[in-house]
PDB file of C-alpha atoms in Angstrom:
ATOM      1  CA  MET A  91       0.000   0.000   0.000  1.00 84.00           C
ATOM      2  CA  ILE A  92       2.306   2.833   1.159  1.00 93.00           C
ATOM      3  CA  GLU A  93       5.723   3.259  -0.462  1.00 95.00           C
ATOM      4  CA  LYS A  94       6.888   6.526   1.078  1.00 96.00           C
ATOM      5  CA  ILE A  95       5.849   9.956   2.266  1.00 97.00           C
ATOM      6  CA  HIS A  96       5.130  11.779  -0.978  1.00 96.00           C
ATOM      7  CA  HIS A  97       4.642  15.225   0.545  1.00 97.00           C
ATOM      8  CA  ILE A  98       3.561  17.278   3.505  1.00 98.00           C
ATOM      9  CA  GLY A  99       0.816  19.817   2.740  1.00 98.00           C
ATOM     10  CA  ILE A 100       1.064  23.299   4.242  1.00 98.00           C
ATOM     11  CA  ALA A 101      -1.849  25.749   4.085  1.00 98.00           C
ATOM     12  CA  VAL A 102      -0.771  29.348   3.419  1.00 99.00           C
ATOM     13  CA  HIS A 103      -2.513  32.679   2.877  1.00 98.00           C
ATOM     14  CA  SER A 104      -0.181  33.653   0.018  1.00 98.00           C
ATOM     15  CA  LEU A 105       1.596  31.177  -2.243  1.00 98.00           C
ATOM     16  CA  ASP A 106       3.949  33.922  -3.464  1.00 97.00           C
ATOM     17  CA  GLU A 107       4.977  34.843   0.086  1.00 97.00           C
ATOM     18  CA  ALA A 108       5.416  31.182   1.068  1.00 98.00           C
ATOM     19  CA  LEU A 109       7.555  30.558  -2.030  1.00 98.00           C
ATOM     20  CA  LYS A 110       9.804  33.443  -1.012  1.00 97.00           C
ATOM     21  CA  PHE A 111      10.532  31.534   2.173  1.00 97.00           C
ATOM     22  CA  TYR A 112      10.733  27.887   1.030  1.00 97.00           C
ATOM     23  CA  ARG A 113      12.248  28.498  -2.414  1.00 96.00           C
ATOM     24  CA  ASP A 114      14.329  31.606  -1.825  1.00 95.00           C
ATOM     25  CA  THR A 115      15.442  31.047   1.788  1.00 96.00           C
ATOM     26  CA  PHE A 116      15.904  27.257   1.756  1.00 96.00           C
ATOM     27  CA  GLY A 117      16.705  26.953  -1.951  1.00 96.00           C
ATOM     28  CA  LEU A 118      14.051  24.293  -2.593  1.00 97.00           C
ATOM     29  CA  HIS A 119      13.231  23.572  -6.245  1.00 96.00           C
ATOM     30  CA  VAL A 120       9.645  24.163  -7.421  1.00 97.00           C
ATOM     31  CA  HIS A 121       8.813  20.840  -9.079  1.00 92.00           C
ATOM     32  CA  ALA A 122       5.251  21.763 -10.112  1.00 93.00           C
ATOM     33  CA  GLN A 123       2.862  24.663  -9.725  1.00 96.00           C
ATOM     34  CA  ASP A 124      -0.797  24.750 -10.757  1.00 95.00           C
ATOM     35  CA  THR A 125      -4.295  25.935  -9.952  1.00 96.00           C
ATOM     36  CA  VAL A 126      -6.503  22.983  -9.008  1.00 92.00           C
ATOM     37  CA  GLN A 127     -10.002  24.373  -9.520  1.00 93.00           C
ATOM     38  CA  ASP A 128     -11.959  21.399  -8.132  1.00 89.00           C
ATOM     39  CA  GLN A 129      -9.968  21.624  -4.879  1.00 91.00           C
ATOM     40  CA  GLY A 130     -10.160  25.422  -4.803  1.00 95.00           C
ATOM     41  CA  VAL A 131      -6.403  25.979  -4.442  1.00 97.00           C
ATOM     42  CA  LYS A 132      -3.275  27.302  -6.048  1.00 97.00           C
ATOM     43  CA  ALA A 133      -0.591  24.748  -5.256  1.00 97.00           C
ATOM     44  CA  ALA A 134       3.150  24.318  -5.590  1.00 97.00           C
ATOM     45  CA  LEU A 135       5.255  21.217  -4.982  1.00 96.00           C
ATOM     46  CA  LEU A 136       8.817  21.822  -3.816  1.00 97.00           C
ATOM     47  CA  THR A 137      11.362  19.010  -3.857  1.00 96.00           C
ATOM     48  CA  ILE A 138      13.217  18.109  -0.673  1.00 94.00           C
ATOM     49  CA  GLY A 139      15.239  14.906  -1.023  1.00 93.00           C
ATOM     50  CA  SER A 140      12.945  12.124  -2.233  1.00 92.00           C
ATOM     51  CA  SER A 141       9.855  13.865  -0.812  1.00 93.00           C
ATOM     52  CA  GLU A 142       8.135  17.172  -1.392  1.00 96.00           C
ATOM     53  CA  ILE A 143       6.405  20.020   0.386  1.00 97.00           C
ATOM     54  CA  GLU A 144       3.060  21.132  -1.050  1.00 97.00           C
ATOM     55  CA  LEU A 145       2.074  24.750  -0.456  1.00 98.00           C
ATOM     56  CA  LEU A 146      -1.677  25.408  -0.716  1.00 98.00           C
ATOM     57  CA  GLU A 147      -3.289  28.834  -1.133  1.00 98.00           C
ATOM     58  CA  PRO A 148      -7.101  28.884  -1.179  1.00 98.00           C
ATOM     59  CA  LEU A 149      -8.885  30.400  -4.166  1.00 98.00           C
ATOM     60  CA  SER A 150     -11.700  31.501  -1.855  1.00 97.00           C
ATOM     61  CA  PRO A 151     -12.488  31.555   1.868  1.00 97.00           C
ATOM     62  CA  GLU A 152     -15.207  28.936   1.238  1.00 97.00           C
ATOM     63  CA  SER A 153     -12.784  26.306  -0.100  1.00 96.00           C
ATOM     64  CA  ALA A 154     -11.630  23.510   2.216  1.00 95.00           C
ATOM     65  CA  VAL A 155      -8.207  25.135   2.611  1.00 97.00           C
ATOM     66  CA  GLY A 156      -9.831  28.553   3.095  1.00 98.00           C
ATOM     67  CA  ARG A 157     -11.972  27.168   5.924  1.00 97.00           C
ATOM     68  CA  PHE A 158      -8.914  25.449   7.419  1.00 97.00           C
ATOM     69  CA  LEU A 159      -6.997  28.742   7.438  1.00 98.00           C
ATOM     70  CA  ALA A 160      -9.924  30.558   9.075  1.00 98.00           C
ATOM     71  CA  ARG A 161     -10.082  27.940  11.863  1.00 97.00           C
ATOM     72  CA  LYS A 162      -6.425  27.140  12.439  1.00 97.00           C
ATOM     73  CA  GLY A 163      -4.283  29.651  10.563  1.00 98.00           C
ATOM     74  CA  GLU A 164      -1.297  28.801   8.412  1.00 98.00           C
ATOM     75  CA  GLY A 165       0.477  25.526   9.030  1.00 98.00           C
ATOM     76  CA  LEU A 166       0.485  21.792   8.490  1.00 98.00           C
ATOM     77  CA  HIS A 167      -2.612  20.692   6.596  1.00 98.00           C
ATOM     78  CA  HIS A 168      -2.070  17.043   5.575  1.00 98.00           C
ATOM     79  CA  ILE A 169       0.369  14.233   4.945  1.00 98.00           C
ATOM     80  CA  CYS A 170       0.407  12.398   1.623  1.00 98.00           C
ATOM     81  CA  PHE A 171       1.571   8.818   1.204  1.00 98.00           C
ATOM     82  CA  GLN A 172       2.632   7.531  -2.204  1.00 97.00           C
ATOM     83  CA  THR A 173       1.068   4.284  -3.343  1.00 97.00           C
ATOM     84  CA  PRO A 174       1.427   2.386  -6.628  1.00 96.00           C
ATOM     85  CA  ASP A 175      -2.328   1.664  -6.760  1.00 96.00           C
ATOM     86  CA  VAL A 176      -4.567   4.404  -5.384  1.00 97.00           C
ATOM     87  CA  ASP A 177      -7.657   2.728  -6.901  1.00 96.00           C
ATOM     88  CA  GLY A 178      -6.959  -0.638  -5.272  1.00 95.00           C
ATOM     89  CA  ASP A 179      -6.008   0.939  -1.959  1.00 96.00           C
ATOM     90  CA  LEU A 180      -9.173   3.038  -1.905  1.00 96.00           C
ATOM     91  CA  GLN A 181     -11.267  -0.077  -2.538  1.00 96.00           C
ATOM     92  CA  ALA A 182      -9.453  -1.930   0.267  1.00 96.00           C
ATOM     93  CA  LEU A 183     -10.112   0.976   2.645  1.00 97.00           C
ATOM     94  CA  LYS A 184     -13.815   0.945   1.723  1.00 96.00           C
ATOM     95  CA  GLU A 185     -13.939  -2.795   2.465  1.00 97.00           C
ATOM     96  CA  LYS A 186     -12.437  -2.080   5.900  1.00 97.00           C
ATOM     97  CA  SER A 187     -15.107   0.611   6.502  1.00 96.00           C
ATOM     98  CA  VAL A 188     -12.509   3.378   6.785  1.00 97.00           C
ATOM     99  CA  GLU A 189     -14.182   6.801   6.744  1.00 97.00           C
ATOM    100  CA  LEU A 190     -13.229   8.593   3.529  1.00 97.00           C
ATOM    101  CA  VAL A 191     -13.465  12.075   2.064  1.00 96.00           C
ATOM    102  CA  ASP A 192     -13.237  10.771  -1.524  1.00 96.00           C
ATOM    103  CA  GLN A 193     -15.161   7.772  -2.804  1.00 95.00           C
ATOM    104  CA  GLN A 194     -13.050   7.585  -5.960  1.00 95.00           C
ATOM    105  CA  PRO A 195      -9.624   8.924  -6.931  1.00 96.00           C
ATOM    106  CA  ARG A 196      -9.417  12.333  -8.568  1.00 94.00           C
ATOM    107  CA  ARG A 197      -6.675  14.248 -10.289  1.00 93.00           C
ATOM    108  CA  GLY A 198      -4.501  16.489  -8.126  1.00 92.00           C
ATOM    109  CA  ILE A 199      -1.108  18.140  -8.458  1.00 91.00           C
ATOM    110  CA  ALA A 200       0.509  14.973  -6.985  1.00 92.00           C
ATOM    111  CA  GLY A 201      -1.229  12.620  -9.470  1.00 93.00           C
ATOM    112  CA  MET A 202      -4.344  10.553  -8.864  1.00 95.00           C
ATOM    113  CA  ILE A 203      -5.309  11.205  -5.255  1.00 96.00           C
ATOM    114  CA  CYS A 204      -7.863  10.517  -2.544  1.00 97.00           C
ATOM    115  CA  PHE A 205      -8.279  11.709   1.035  1.00 97.00           C
ATOM    116  CA  LEU A 206      -9.174   9.782   4.175  1.00 98.00           C
ATOM    117  CA  HIS A 207     -11.314  11.554   6.738  1.00 97.00           C
ATOM    118  CA  PRO A 208      -9.290  12.794   9.735  1.00 96.00           C
ATOM    119  CA  LYS A 209     -11.621  10.814  12.036  1.00 96.00           C
ATOM    120  CA  ALA A 210     -10.211   7.628  10.483  1.00 96.00           C
ATOM    121  CA  SER A 211      -6.588   8.563  11.120  1.00 95.00           C
ATOM    122  CA  ARG A 212      -6.594  10.035  14.628  1.00 95.00           C
ATOM    123  CA  GLY A 213      -7.107  13.643  13.598  1.00 96.00           C
ATOM    124  CA  VAL A 214      -4.666  13.729  10.680  1.00 97.00           C
ATOM    125  CA  LEU A 215      -5.878  14.473   7.150  1.00 97.00           C
ATOM    126  CA  VAL A 216      -4.258  11.700   5.083  1.00 98.00           C
ATOM    127  CA  GLU A 217      -3.934  11.776   1.307  1.00 98.00           C
ATOM    128  CA  LEU A 218      -2.972   8.821  -0.884  1.00 98.00           C
ATOM    129  CA  ALA A 219      -1.403   9.558  -4.271  1.00 97.00           C
ATOM    130  CA  THR A 220      -0.215   7.648  -7.289  1.00 96.00           C
ATOM    131  CA  PRO A 221       1.940   9.942  -9.442  1.00 94.00           C
ATOM    132  CA  MET A 222       0.600  10.212 -13.012  1.00 84.00           C
ATOM    133  CA  GLU A 223       3.703   8.558 -14.489  1.00 88.00           C
ATOM    134  CA  MET A 224       2.910   5.452 -12.363  1.00 83.00           C
ATOM    135  CA  TYR A 225      -0.896   5.530 -12.661  1.00 86.00           C
ATOM    136  CA  LYS A 226      -2.755   2.789 -14.519  1.00 85.00           C
ATOM    137  CA  ALA A 227      -6.508   3.325 -14.773  1.00 81.00           C
ATOM    138  CA  PRO A 228      -8.596   0.337 -13.657  1.00 79.00           C
ATOM    139  CA  GLU A 229      -9.928  -1.818 -16.470  1.00 74.00           C
TER     140      GLU A 229
END
């Protein structure tokens, strides 16, 4: 199921300001940057060793990340585990009655992704991701 920590998600008010810190201060490379409309965020992935940091700026205060920022302020938002088979893992979690946010994988900046509900993982928002270069759609 889990191969490694793919990334740690950090919610920020301003992606540009956060990039000034993580990219310009620490010298981290921006691997990808995109607007993910269905998640309501502008996101950037910065490489750090074999993992990444994902910076998330909400497109609106009503988005999930916008609501998170209003409640908790900037900071750690989620942890993402890389898996070779997000579809199969999601099905296995359903069979174990794990509480989920997503009932099927969807496209995200990290590849094909799904989220587990924090109630299922002791208060931590967990994301599973299969990078697009590894993803094979179910037949």
